[in-house]
PDB file of C-alpha atoms in Angstrom:
ATOM      1  CA  MET A   1     146.018 124.468 267.538  1.00 39.00           C
ATOM      2  CA  ASP A   2     146.107 121.660 265.007  1.00 44.00           C
ATOM      3  CA  GLY A   3     144.922 118.474 266.781  1.00 48.00           C
ATOM      4  CA  SER A   4     144.663 119.663 270.027  1.00 56.00           C
ATOM      5  CA  SER A   5     141.424 118.153 270.677  1.00 66.00           C
ATOM      6  CA  SER A   6     142.948 114.831 269.605  1.00 86.00           C
ATOM      7  CA  VAL A   7     144.322 115.226 273.447  1.00 95.00           C
ATOM      8  CA  ASP A   8     144.172 114.720 276.574  1.00 97.00           C
ATOM      9  CA  ILE A   9     147.182 116.737 277.756  1.00 98.00           C
ATOM     10  CA  LEU A  10     149.435 118.604 275.557  1.00 98.00           C
ATOM     11  CA  ILE A  11     152.747 117.825 276.216  1.00 98.00           C
ATOM     12  CA  SER A  12     155.034 121.245 275.091  1.00 98.00           C
ATOM     13  CA  GLU A  13     158.591 120.479 273.839  1.00 98.00           C
ATOM     14  CA  VAL A  14     161.314 122.784 275.198  1.00 97.00           C
ATOM     15  CA  GLY A  15     164.498 120.746 274.621  1.00 96.00           C
ATOM     16  CA  PRO A  16     165.978 122.536 271.508  1.00 97.00           C
ATOM     17  CA  ARG A  17     165.691 126.198 273.340  1.00 96.00           C
ATOM     18  CA  ASP A  18     165.665 125.433 276.935  1.00 92.00           C
ATOM     19  CA  GLY A  19     167.963 122.267 276.535  1.00 92.00           C
ATOM     20  CA  LEU A  20     170.610 123.796 274.349  1.00 94.00           C
ATOM     21  CA  GLN A  21     170.362 127.389 276.705  1.00 89.00           C
ATOM     22  CA  SER A  22     172.752 126.846 279.158  1.00 80.00           C
ATOM     23  CA  ILE A  23     175.339 123.681 277.137  1.00 86.00           C
ATOM     24  CA  SER A  24     178.560 125.180 275.823  1.00 84.00           C
ATOM     25  CA  THR A  25     178.052 123.039 272.784  1.00 85.00           C
ATOM     26  CA  ILE A  26     176.680 124.910 269.752  1.00 92.00           C
ATOM     27  CA  LEU A  27     173.839 122.248 267.642  1.00 96.00           C
ATOM     28  CA  ASP A  28     174.193 123.437 264.398  1.00 96.00           C
ATOM     29  CA  ALA A  29     170.721 124.329 262.655  1.00 97.00           C
ATOM     30  CA  ASP A  30     170.458 121.130 260.612  1.00 98.00           C
ATOM     31  CA  ARG A  31     170.543 118.976 263.391  1.00 98.00           C
ATOM     32  CA  LYS A  32     168.217 121.276 265.452  1.00 98.00           C
ATOM     33  CA  CYS A  33     165.588 121.087 262.121  1.00 98.00           C
ATOM     34  CA  GLN A  34     166.799 117.209 262.361  1.00 98.00           C
ATOM     35  CA  TRP A  35     166.124 116.917 266.854  1.00 98.00           C
ATOM     36  CA  ILE A  36     162.763 119.395 265.883  1.00 98.00           C
ATOM     37  CA  GLN A  37     160.810 117.185 262.645  1.00 98.00           C
ATOM     38  CA  ALA A  38     161.783 113.724 264.614  1.00 98.00           C
ATOM     39  CA  GLU A  39     159.216 114.499 267.530  1.00 98.00           C
ATOM     40  CA  ALA A  40     157.127 116.166 265.437  1.00 98.00           C
ATOM     41  CA  ALA A  41     156.742 112.835 263.526  1.00 97.00           C
ATOM     42  CA  ALA A  42     156.728 111.232 266.818  1.00 97.00           C
ATOM     43  CA  GLY A  43     153.312 113.047 267.697  1.00 97.00           C
ATOM     44  CA  VAL A  44     154.771 115.917 269.207  1.00 98.00           C
ATOM     45  CA  ARG A  45     152.583 118.957 268.627  1.00 98.00           C
ATOM     46  CA  GLU A  46     153.851 121.803 270.523  1.00 98.00           C
ATOM     47  CA  ILE A  47     158.456 122.756 270.320  1.00 98.00           C
ATOM     48  CA  GLU A  48     159.359 126.152 271.866  1.00 98.00           C
ATOM     49  CA  VAL A  49     162.660 125.413 269.156  1.00 98.00           C
ATOM     50  CA  GLY A  50     164.505 128.369 270.484  1.00 98.00           C
ATOM     51  CA  SER A  51     164.701 131.937 272.186  1.00 97.00           C
ATOM     52  CA  PHE A  52     165.170 135.206 269.716  1.00 97.00           C
ATOM     53  CA  VAL A  53     167.737 136.361 272.240  1.00 94.00           C
ATOM     54  CA  SER A  54     171.127 138.199 271.390  1.00 91.00           C
ATOM     55  CA  PRO A  55     173.889 136.197 270.066  1.00 91.00           C
ATOM     56  CA  LYS A  56     176.299 136.780 272.414  1.00 89.00           C
ATOM     57  CA  LEU A  57     174.576 136.099 275.147  1.00 88.00           C
ATOM     58  CA  LEU A  58     173.756 132.806 273.885  1.00 89.00           C
ATOM     59  CA  PRO A  59     175.056 131.893 270.832  1.00 93.00           C
ATOM     60  CA  GLN A  60     173.249 128.276 271.148  1.00 94.00           C
ATOM     61  CA  LEU A  61     170.657 130.511 270.149  1.00 96.00           C
ATOM     62  CA  ALA A  62     171.820 132.043 267.280  1.00 96.00           C
ATOM     63  CA  ASP A  63     169.964 130.902 264.491  1.00 97.00           C
ATOM     64  CA  THR A  64     166.685 130.123 266.068  1.00 98.00           C
ATOM     65  CA  ALA A  65     165.080 132.502 262.692  1.00 98.00           C
ATOM     66  CA  GLU A  66     166.225 129.920 260.796  1.00 98.00           C
ATOM     67  CA  VAL A  67     164.856 127.056 262.341  1.00 98.00           C
ATOM     68  CA  VAL A  68     161.432 128.651 262.771  1.00 98.00           C
ATOM     69  CA  ALA A  69     161.314 128.805 259.071  1.00 98.00           C
ATOM     70  CA  PHE A  70     162.066 125.489 258.591  1.00 98.00           C
ATOM     71  CA  ALA A  71     159.438 124.241 261.482  1.00 98.00           C
ATOM     72  CA  ARG A  72     156.864 126.510 260.395  1.00 98.00           C
ATOM     73  CA  GLN A  73     156.125 124.094 256.929  1.00 98.00           C
ATOM     74  CA  ILE A  74     156.302 121.071 259.168  1.00 98.00           C
ATOM     75  CA  PRO A  75     151.929 120.117 259.339  1.00 97.00           C
ATOM     76  CA  GLY A  76     149.743 120.689 262.301  1.00 96.00           C
ATOM     77  CA  LEU A  77     152.912 121.714 264.662  1.00 98.00           C
ATOM     78  CA  THR A  78     153.102 124.869 266.834  1.00 98.00           C
ATOM     79  CA  VAL A  79     156.174 126.730 266.802  1.00 98.00           C
ATOM     80  CA  ALA A  80     156.911 128.111 270.042  1.00 98.00           C
ATOM     81  CA  VAL A  81     159.911 130.838 270.649  1.00 98.00           C
ATOM     82  CA  LEU A  82     161.149 132.366 274.025  1.00 97.00           C
ATOM     83  CA  VAL A  83     161.332 136.324 273.297  1.00 97.00           C
ATOM     84  CA  PRO A  84     163.328 138.370 276.330  1.00 96.00           C
ATOM     85  CA  ASN A  85     161.731 141.244 274.890  1.00 97.00           C
ATOM     86  CA  LEU A  86     159.991 144.365 272.112  1.00 98.00           C
ATOM     87  CA  ARG A  87     163.341 143.617 269.988  1.00 97.00           C
ATOM     88  CA  GLY A  88     163.486 139.797 270.152  1.00 97.00           C
ATOM     89  CA  ALA A  89     159.493 139.681 269.804  1.00 98.00           C
ATOM     90  CA  LEU A  90     160.008 141.512 266.749  1.00 98.00           C
ATOM     91  CA  GLY A  91     162.536 139.054 265.429  1.00 98.00           C
ATOM     92  CA  ALA A  92     160.208 136.181 266.072  1.00 98.00           C
ATOM     93  CA  LEU A  93     157.062 137.985 264.200  1.00 98.00           C
ATOM     94  CA  ALA A  94     159.249 138.286 261.397  1.00 98.00           C
ATOM     95  CA  ALA A  95     160.086 134.500 261.184  1.00 98.00           C
ATOM     96  CA  GLY A  96     156.559 133.367 261.990  1.00 98.00           C
ATOM     97  CA  ALA A  97     156.600 131.878 264.837  1.00 98.00           C
ATOM     98  CA  HIS A  98     153.517 130.750 266.203  1.00 98.00           C
ATOM     99  CA  LYS A  99     153.614 131.217 269.963  1.00 98.00           C
ATOM    100  CA  LEU A 100     155.591 133.827 271.552  1.00 98.00           C
ATOM    101  CA  THR A 101     156.080 133.364 275.685  1.00 98.00           C
ATOM    102  CA  LEU A 102     158.400 136.650 277.516  1.00 98.00           C
ATOM    103  CA  PRO A 103     159.276 135.772 280.977  1.00 96.00           C
ATOM    104  CA  LEU A 104     158.728 137.977 283.521  1.00 96.00           C
ATOM    105  CA  SER A 105     160.716 136.623 287.193  1.00 95.00           C
ATOM    106  CA  VAL A 106     158.050 137.421 290.016  1.00 96.00           C
ATOM    107  CA  SER A 107     161.488 137.854 291.466  1.00 94.00           C
ATOM    108  CA  GLU A 108     162.902 141.148 291.016  1.00 93.00           C
ATOM    109  CA  THR A 109     166.038 139.728 291.522  1.00 92.00           C
ATOM    110  CA  HIS A 110     166.003 137.016 288.954  1.00 91.00           C
ATOM    111  CA  SER A 111     164.740 138.903 286.408  1.00 91.00           C
ATOM    112  CA  LEU A 112     167.563 141.635 286.493  1.00 92.00           C
ATOM    113  CA  LYS A 113     170.010 138.758 286.368  1.00 87.00           C
ATOM    114  CA  ASN A 114     168.003 137.462 283.362  1.00 83.00           C
ATOM    115  CA  VAL A 115     166.519 139.852 281.169  1.00 89.00           C
ATOM    116  CA  ASN A 116     168.144 143.021 282.883  1.00 87.00           C
ATOM    117  CA  ARG A 117     164.684 144.765 283.638  1.00 93.00           C
ATOM    118  CA  THR A 118     162.597 145.509 286.570  1.00 95.00           C
ATOM    119  CA  HIS A 119     158.845 144.460 286.759  1.00 94.00           C
ATOM    120  CA  LEU A 120     158.008 147.587 285.155  1.00 96.00           C
ATOM    121  CA  GLN A 121     160.317 147.939 282.185  1.00 95.00           C
ATOM    122  CA  MET A 122     159.072 143.997 281.719  1.00 95.00           C
ATOM    123  CA  LEU A 123     155.233 145.293 281.444  1.00 97.00           C
ATOM    124  CA  ASP A 124     157.080 147.729 278.990  1.00 97.00           C
ATOM    125  CA  GLU A 125     157.996 145.339 276.801  1.00 97.00           C
ATOM    126  CA  ALA A 126     155.217 143.803 277.305  1.00 98.00           C
ATOM    127  CA  ARG A 127     152.776 145.956 276.176  1.00 98.00           C
ATOM    128  CA  GLY A 128     154.591 147.143 273.440  1.00 98.00           C
ATOM    129  CA  ILE A 129     154.775 143.359 272.078  1.00 98.00           C
ATOM    130  CA  ALA A 130     150.730 143.159 272.209  1.00 98.00           C
ATOM    131  CA  ALA A 131     151.076 146.356 270.559  1.00 98.00           C
ATOM    132  CA  ALA A 132     153.022 144.689 267.190  1.00 98.00           C
ATOM    133  CA  ILE A 133     150.773 142.027 267.622  1.00 98.00           C
ATOM    134  CA  ARG A 134     147.610 143.213 267.031  1.00 98.00           C
ATOM    135  CA  GLU A 135     149.464 145.538 263.906  1.00 98.00           C
ATOM    136  CA  LEU A 136     149.462 141.937 261.889  1.00 98.00           C
ATOM    137  CA  PRO A 137     146.070 140.480 260.394  1.00 97.00           C
ATOM    138  CA  ALA A 138     144.236 138.783 262.965  1.00 96.00           C
ATOM    139  CA  THR A 139     144.738 135.074 260.918  1.00 95.00           C
ATOM    140  CA  ASP A 140     148.784 135.713 261.213  1.00 96.00           C
ATOM    141  CA  ARG A 141     148.596 136.606 265.349  1.00 98.00           C
ATOM    142  CA  PRO A 142     150.713 134.856 267.499  1.00 98.00           C
ATOM    143  CA  LYS A 143     149.837 133.407 270.771  1.00 98.00           C
ATOM    144  CA  PHE A 144     151.226 136.129 273.203  1.00 98.00           C
ATOM    145  CA  GLU A 145     151.974 134.218 276.619  1.00 98.00           C
ATOM    146  CA  GLY A 146     153.670 135.590 280.201  1.00 98.00           C
ATOM    147  CA  GLY A 147     155.832 133.515 281.924  1.00 97.00           C
ATOM    148  CA  LEU A 148     155.694 133.847 285.157  1.00 98.00           C
ATOM    149  CA  SER A 149     159.134 132.909 286.386  1.00 95.00           C
ATOM    150  CA  THR A 150     160.811 131.630 289.615  1.00 95.00           C
ATOM    151  CA  ALA A 151     156.897 131.283 290.504  1.00 96.00           C
ATOM    152  CA  PHE A 152     157.837 128.957 293.139  1.00 96.00           C
ATOM    153  CA  GLY A 153     160.641 130.223 294.982  1.00 94.00           C
ATOM    154  CA  CYS A 154     163.980 131.693 293.785  1.00 92.00           C
ATOM    155  CA  THR A 155     167.734 130.798 294.677  1.00 88.00           C
ATOM    156  CA  LEU A 156     168.784 134.679 294.270  1.00 88.00           C
ATOM    157  CA  GLU A 157     165.221 135.786 296.805  1.00 90.00           C
ATOM    158  CA  GLY A 158     164.167 132.886 298.700  1.00 91.00           C
ATOM    159  CA  GLN A 159     160.565 132.455 299.161  1.00 93.00           C
ATOM    160  CA  ILE A 160     158.028 134.157 296.434  1.00 94.00           C
ATOM    161  CA  SER A 161     154.647 135.468 298.237  1.00 95.00           C
ATOM    162  CA  GLU A 162     151.822 134.369 296.367  1.00 97.00           C
ATOM    163  CA  ARG A 163     150.212 137.349 296.400  1.00 98.00           C
ATOM    164  CA  LYS A 164     152.822 138.951 294.309  1.00 97.00           C
ATOM    165  CA  VAL A 165     152.776 136.008 291.408  1.00 98.00           C
ATOM    166  CA  VAL A 166     148.765 137.028 291.727  1.00 98.00           C
ATOM    167  CA  GLU A 167     149.444 140.593 291.020  1.00 98.00           C
ATOM    168  CA  LEU A 168     152.205 140.219 288.194  1.00 98.00           C
ATOM    169  CA  ALA A 169     149.667 137.528 286.565  1.00 98.00           C
ATOM    170  CA  VAL A 170     146.495 140.007 286.259  1.00 98.00           C
ATOM    171  CA  ALA A 171     149.431 143.239 285.397  1.00 98.00           C
ATOM    172  CA  LEU A 172     149.976 140.526 282.231  1.00 98.00           C
ATOM    173  CA  ILE A 173     147.074 140.373 281.078  1.00 98.00           C
ATOM    174  CA  GLU A 174     146.380 144.162 281.413  1.00 98.00           C
ATOM    175  CA  ALA A 175     149.618 144.790 279.377  1.00 98.00           C
ATOM    176  CA  GLY A 176     147.826 142.628 276.489  1.00 98.00           C
ATOM    177  CA  CYS A 177     148.960 138.549 276.808  1.00 98.00           C
ATOM    178  CA  ASP A 178     146.529 136.190 276.232  1.00 98.00           C
ATOM    179  CA  GLU A 179     147.829 133.873 278.768  1.00 98.00           C
ATOM    180  CA  VAL A 180     150.010 133.548 281.185  1.00 98.00           C
ATOM    181  CA  GLY A 181     152.261 129.969 282.668  1.00 98.00           C
ATOM    182  CA  LEU A 182     153.365 129.244 285.383  1.00 98.00           C
ATOM    183  CA  SER A 183     157.147 128.517 285.895  1.00 96.00           C
ATOM    184  CA  ASP A 184     158.807 126.633 288.624  1.00 95.00           C
ATOM    185  CA  THR A 185     162.142 127.866 287.359  1.00 91.00           C
ATOM    186  CA  THR A 186     164.043 126.765 290.434  1.00 90.00           C
ATOM    187  CA  GLY A 187     162.894 123.430 291.274  1.00 91.00           C
ATOM    188  CA  TYR A 188     161.669 124.723 294.751  1.00 93.00           C
ATOM    189  CA  GLY A 189     158.429 123.881 293.411  1.00 95.00           C
ATOM    190  CA  ASN A 190     155.763 121.508 295.718  1.00 97.00           C
ATOM    191  CA  PRO A 191     152.209 119.794 294.947  1.00 98.00           C
ATOM    192  CA  ARG A 192     150.565 122.069 297.010  1.00 98.00           C
ATOM    193  CA  GLN A 193     152.124 125.248 295.401  1.00 97.00           C
ATOM    194  CA  VAL A 194     150.912 124.371 292.334  1.00 98.00           C
ATOM    195  CA  LYS A 195     147.573 123.908 292.709  1.00 98.00           C
ATOM    196  CA  ALA A 196     147.029 126.907 295.199  1.00 98.00           C
ATOM    197  CA  LEU A 197     148.997 129.021 292.673  1.00 98.00           C
ATOM    198  CA  THR A 198     146.791 127.813 290.076  1.00 98.00           C
ATOM    199  CA  GLN A 199     143.268 128.617 292.059  1.00 98.00           C
ATOM    200  CA  ALA A 200     144.527 131.759 293.482  1.00 98.00           C
ATOM    201  CA  ILE A 201     145.428 133.128 289.704  1.00 98.00           C
ATOM    202  CA  TRP A 202     142.297 131.886 287.937  1.00 98.00           C
ATOM    203  CA  ARG A 203     140.187 133.771 291.085  1.00 98.00           C
ATOM    204  CA  GLU A 204     141.192 136.987 289.272  1.00 98.00           C
ATOM    205  CA  ILE A 205     142.648 135.728 285.519  1.00 98.00           C
ATOM    206  CA  GLY A 206     139.864 132.838 284.402  1.00 98.00           C
ATOM    207  CA  GLU A 207     140.562 129.759 283.719  1.00 98.00           C
ATOM    208  CA  GLU A 208     141.181 129.991 280.354  1.00 98.00           C
ATOM    209  CA  ARG A 209     143.997 132.209 280.575  1.00 98.00           C
ATOM    210  CA  LEU A 210     146.358 130.131 282.835  1.00 98.00           C
ATOM    211  CA  THR A 211     146.292 126.139 281.615  1.00 98.00           C
ATOM    212  CA  GLY A 212     150.195 125.455 281.256  1.00 98.00           C
ATOM    213  CA  ILE A 213     152.802 124.767 283.358  1.00 98.00           C
ATOM    214  CA  HIS A 214     156.505 124.785 282.852  1.00 97.00           C
ATOM    215  CA  LEU A 215     158.291 122.371 285.806  1.00 96.00           C
ATOM    216  CA  HIS A 216     161.598 121.206 286.597  1.00 93.00           C
ATOM    217  CA  ASN A 217     162.542 118.521 288.025  1.00 92.00           C
ATOM    218  CA  THR A 218     165.958 120.116 290.186  1.00 89.00           C
ATOM    219  CA  ARG A 219     164.360 118.280 293.992  1.00 89.00           C
ATOM    220  CA  GLY A 220     163.402 115.222 292.109  1.00 91.00           C
ATOM    221  CA  GLN A 221     159.691 117.213 293.048  1.00 94.00           C
ATOM    222  CA  GLY A 222     158.727 117.352 288.860  1.00 95.00           C
ATOM    223  CA  LEU A 223     156.545 114.613 288.247  1.00 97.00           C
ATOM    224  CA  ALA A 224     154.779 114.884 291.652  1.00 98.00           C
ATOM    225  CA  ASN A 225     153.751 118.579 290.656  1.00 98.00           C
ATOM    226  CA  VAL A 226     152.694 116.970 287.242  1.00 98.00           C
ATOM    227  CA  MET A 227     149.848 114.917 289.499  1.00 98.00           C
ATOM    228  CA  ALA A 228     149.168 118.154 290.744  1.00 98.00           C
ATOM    229  CA  ALA A 229     148.774 119.693 287.697  1.00 98.00           C
ATOM    230  CA  LEU A 230     146.712 116.954 286.549  1.00 98.00           C
ATOM    231  CA  ASP A 231     144.674 116.826 289.692  1.00 98.00           C
ATOM    232  CA  VAL A 232     144.026 120.979 289.449  1.00 98.00           C
ATOM    233  CA  GLY A 233     142.734 120.880 286.179  1.00 98.00           C
ATOM    234  CA  LEU A 234     146.018 122.302 284.178  1.00 98.00           C
ATOM    235  CA  THR A 235     146.000 120.816 280.057  1.00 98.00           C
ATOM    236  CA  THR A 236     149.411 121.832 278.673  1.00 98.00           C
ATOM    237  CA  ILE A 237     153.032 120.291 280.542  1.00 98.00           C
ATOM    238  CA  ASP A 238     156.490 121.617 279.318  1.00 98.00           C
ATOM    239  CA  ALA A 239     159.066 119.140 279.528  1.00 97.00           C
ATOM    240  CA  SER A 240     162.491 118.938 278.025  1.00 96.00           C
ATOM    241  CA  LEU A 241     163.750 115.322 275.723  1.00 97.00           C
ATOM    242  CA  GLY A 242     166.402 113.798 278.158  1.00 95.00           C
ATOM    243  CA  GLY A 243     165.536 116.700 281.067  1.00 94.00           C
ATOM    244  CA  MET A 244     167.997 119.074 279.380  1.00 92.00           C
ATOM    245  CA  GLY A 245     167.806 122.240 279.824  1.00 85.00           C
ATOM    246  CA  GLY A 246     168.070 124.426 282.822  1.00 69.00           C
ATOM    247  CA  CYS A 247     167.845 128.875 283.767  1.00 60.00           C
ATOM    248  CA  PRO A 248     171.915 129.635 283.425  1.00 57.00           C
ATOM    249  CA  PHE A 249     170.975 133.018 285.575  1.00 54.00           C
ATOM    250  CA  ALA A 250     169.437 130.837 288.378  1.00 52.00           C
ATOM    251  CA  PRO A 251     172.435 129.134 290.623  1.00 52.00           C
ATOM    252  CA  GLY A 252     171.890 125.593 290.780  1.00 50.00           C
ATOM    253  CA  ALA A 253     168.553 124.804 288.716  1.00 49.00           C
ATOM    254  CA  SER A 254     169.182 122.076 286.673  1.00 61.00           C
ATOM    255  CA  GLY A 255     167.071 119.752 285.010  1.00 80.00           C
ATOM    256  CA  ASN A 256     163.163 119.683 283.451  1.00 92.00           C
ATOM    257  CA  ILE A 257     161.123 117.329 283.805  1.00 95.00           C
ATOM    258  CA  VAL A 258     161.961 114.711 281.358  1.00 96.00           C
ATOM    259  CA  THR A 259     159.709 114.221 277.931  1.00 97.00           C
ATOM    260  CA  GLU A 260     159.811 110.572 277.440  1.00 97.00           C
ATOM    261  CA  ASP A 261     159.082 109.840 281.774  1.00 97.00           C
ATOM    262  CA  LEU A 262     155.862 112.036 281.477  1.00 98.00           C
ATOM    263  CA  VAL A 263     154.478 110.880 277.889  1.00 98.00           C
ATOM    264  CA  TYR A 264     155.247 107.349 280.005  1.00 97.00           C
ATOM    265  CA  LEU A 265     153.338 108.711 282.596  1.00 97.00           C
ATOM    266  CA  LEU A 266     150.418 110.334 280.999  1.00 97.00           C
ATOM    267  CA  GLU A 267     150.007 107.222 278.734  1.00 96.00           C
ATOM    268  CA  ALA A 268     149.988 104.561 281.014  1.00 95.00           C
ATOM    269  CA  MET A 269     147.217 106.467 283.314  1.00 95.00           C
ATOM    270  CA  GLY A 270     144.632 106.283 279.957  1.00 94.00           C
ATOM    271  CA  LEU A 271     145.110 109.890 279.254  1.00 96.00           C
ATOM    272  CA  ARG A 272     146.103 111.140 275.190  1.00 96.00           C
ATOM    273  CA  THR A 273     149.426 112.373 274.552  1.00 97.00           C
ATOM    274  CA  GLY A 274     149.260 111.941 271.235  1.00 96.00           C
ATOM    275  CA  ILE A 275     152.967 110.487 271.113  1.00 97.00           C
ATOM    276  CA  ASP A 276     154.298 107.648 270.102  1.00 96.00           C
ATOM    277  CA  LEU A 277     156.973 107.103 272.624  1.00 96.00           C
ATOM    278  CA  ASN A 278     159.008 104.441 271.088  1.00 95.00           C
ATOM    279  CA  GLN A 279     159.334 107.049 268.143  1.00 96.00           C
ATOM    280  CA  LEU A 280     160.259 109.620 270.984  1.00 97.00           C
ATOM    281  CA  LEU A 281     162.783 107.417 272.298  1.00 97.00           C
ATOM    282  CA  ALA A 282     164.800 106.730 268.733  1.00 97.00           C
ATOM    283  CA  VAL A 283     164.485 110.607 268.891  1.00 98.00           C
ATOM    284  CA  ARG A 284     166.496 110.717 271.765  1.00 97.00           C
ATOM    285  CA  ARG A 285     169.303 108.332 270.939  1.00 97.00           C
ATOM    286  CA  LYS A 286     170.184 110.692 268.263  1.00 97.00           C
ATOM    287  CA  VAL A 287     169.935 113.550 270.383  1.00 97.00           C
ATOM    288  CA  ASP A 288     172.537 111.894 272.641  1.00 95.00           C
ATOM    289  CA  GLN A 289     174.484 111.083 269.841  1.00 96.00           C
ATOM    290  CA  TRP A 290     175.362 114.428 268.636  1.00 96.00           C
ATOM    291  CA  LEU A 291     175.813 116.048 272.177  1.00 94.00           C
ATOM    292  CA  PRO A 292     177.813 113.300 274.430  1.00 90.00           C
ATOM    293  CA  ALA A 293     179.220 115.808 277.186  1.00 84.00           C
ATOM    294  CA  LYS A 294     175.781 116.336 277.683  1.00 85.00           C
ATOM    295  CA  ASP A 295     174.368 113.730 280.151  1.00 84.00           C
ATOM    296  CA  MET A 296     170.213 112.911 279.417  1.00 90.00           C
ATOM    297  CA  HIS A 297     168.173 112.214 282.164  1.00 92.00           C
ATOM    298  CA  GLY A 298     165.244 110.120 282.919  1.00 93.00           C
ATOM    299  CA  PHE A 299     164.396 106.219 283.710  1.00 95.00           C
ATOM    300  CA  VAL A 300     162.312 104.937 280.820  1.00 96.00           C
ATOM    301  CA  ALA A 301     165.057 104.631 278.259  1.00 95.00           C
ATOM    302  CA  HIS A 302     166.846 103.028 280.690  1.00 94.00           C
ATOM    303  CA  ALA A 303     164.536 100.696 282.045  1.00 95.00           C
ATOM    304  CA  GLY A 304     162.902 100.016 278.327  1.00 93.00           C
ATOM    305  CA  LEU A 305     158.970 100.155 278.275  1.00 92.00           C
ATOM    306  CA  PRO A 306     156.862  97.507 280.418  1.00 92.00           C
ATOM    307  CA  ARG A 307     156.233  94.546 278.580  1.00 89.00           C
ATOM    308  CA  GLY A 308     152.718  94.832 276.028  1.00 84.00           C
ATOM    309  CA  PHE A 309     152.096  98.109 277.613  1.00 86.00           C
ATOM    310  CA  SER A 310     149.373 100.134 275.551  1.00 78.00           C
ATOM    311  CA  SER A 311     148.036 103.330 275.758  1.00 72.00           C
ATOM    312  CA  PRO A 312     145.484 105.179 273.895  1.00 72.00           C
ATOM    313  CA  THR A 313     147.907 106.502 271.946  1.00 65.00           C
ATOM    314  CA  LEU A 314     150.594 103.329 271.331  1.00 54.00           C
ATOM    315  CA  THR A 315     148.793  99.870 269.358  1.00 44.00           C
ATOM    316  CA  PRO A 316     148.529  97.616 272.390  1.00 40.00           C
ATOM    317  CA  GLY A 317     151.741  95.427 272.126  1.00 36.00           C
ATOM    318  CA  ALA A 318     153.691  97.871 270.620  1.00 38.00           C
ATOM    319  CA  GLY A 319     156.210  98.684 273.382  1.00 36.00           C
ATOM    320  CA  ASN A 320     158.326  96.331 273.473  1.00 33.00           C
ATOM    321  CA  PRO A 321     161.725  97.386 275.070  1.00 31.00           C
ATOM    322  CA  ALA A 322     163.275 100.735 274.135  1.00 33.00           C
ATOM    323  CA  THR A 323     166.762 101.292 275.801  1.00 30.00           C
ATOM    324  CA  ALA A 324     168.996 104.390 274.807  1.00 29.00           C
ATOM    325  CA  GLN A 325     172.184 103.470 273.318  1.00 26.00           C
TER     326      GLN A 325
END
């Protein structure tokens, strides 16, 4: 990813996909592109811009190929997408996405609800996607991630075995994924789990094959889990503008962690994100106007930045109070 060496923690914005997938209001492609361009201008280096899923299931994301084509023109931006199967992956490859994530729910019950496939079927999909990627010239191959959804617990099955999470992480790598990512789809996770699961997976597949985590704030544990992720050594954290999002196939699974609050947390600790928080707050206000029926969460947007706030990204004194309109 271009410019990744200039940041300590990579924040991957998932709002244009995860934030929109569970709401009824359809944001048109032009506004999605404005959103993505504005976040990139604020310094966001990776954005999950959509999903190559059937438009009958998620009409909000029917224009993902168009959005990918636009986002690819933004210098230094890694364009990520979610793909539920080989068919979706072929669409993503044709559009030229830089990163593909295949969600494999550790809870097989959730997998059947979410993508209508068992674990074995999803691993077959992963092998097919890996084979399709290998057919491309080496310079054109996207990164292929296996997303371990419901890794911390499931609203349908309850407790999830750590052993099962590790087994599926190994299986995804053997099926051809470049890396895996941990996902707290239901907001069940706690800091101890974050550390334990990360270390257990690292022991089996190596630290370089698990660097990122996708957290939800459903039960208020989001930023506490971020701290655990930082302590254990993860370097990529997903977040959504205004905390929008939640899996439509996991009852009660609302709320990603808030991008703006995450940036503030990291920058206040002296960690570089490369993101200008004032600019990011301006993006939030714009999206909030476009989606008036959607509640946006977070504290920094309402409280403003502390007087004299400075960080590795912002110049000293640049952070005047910036509140949501």
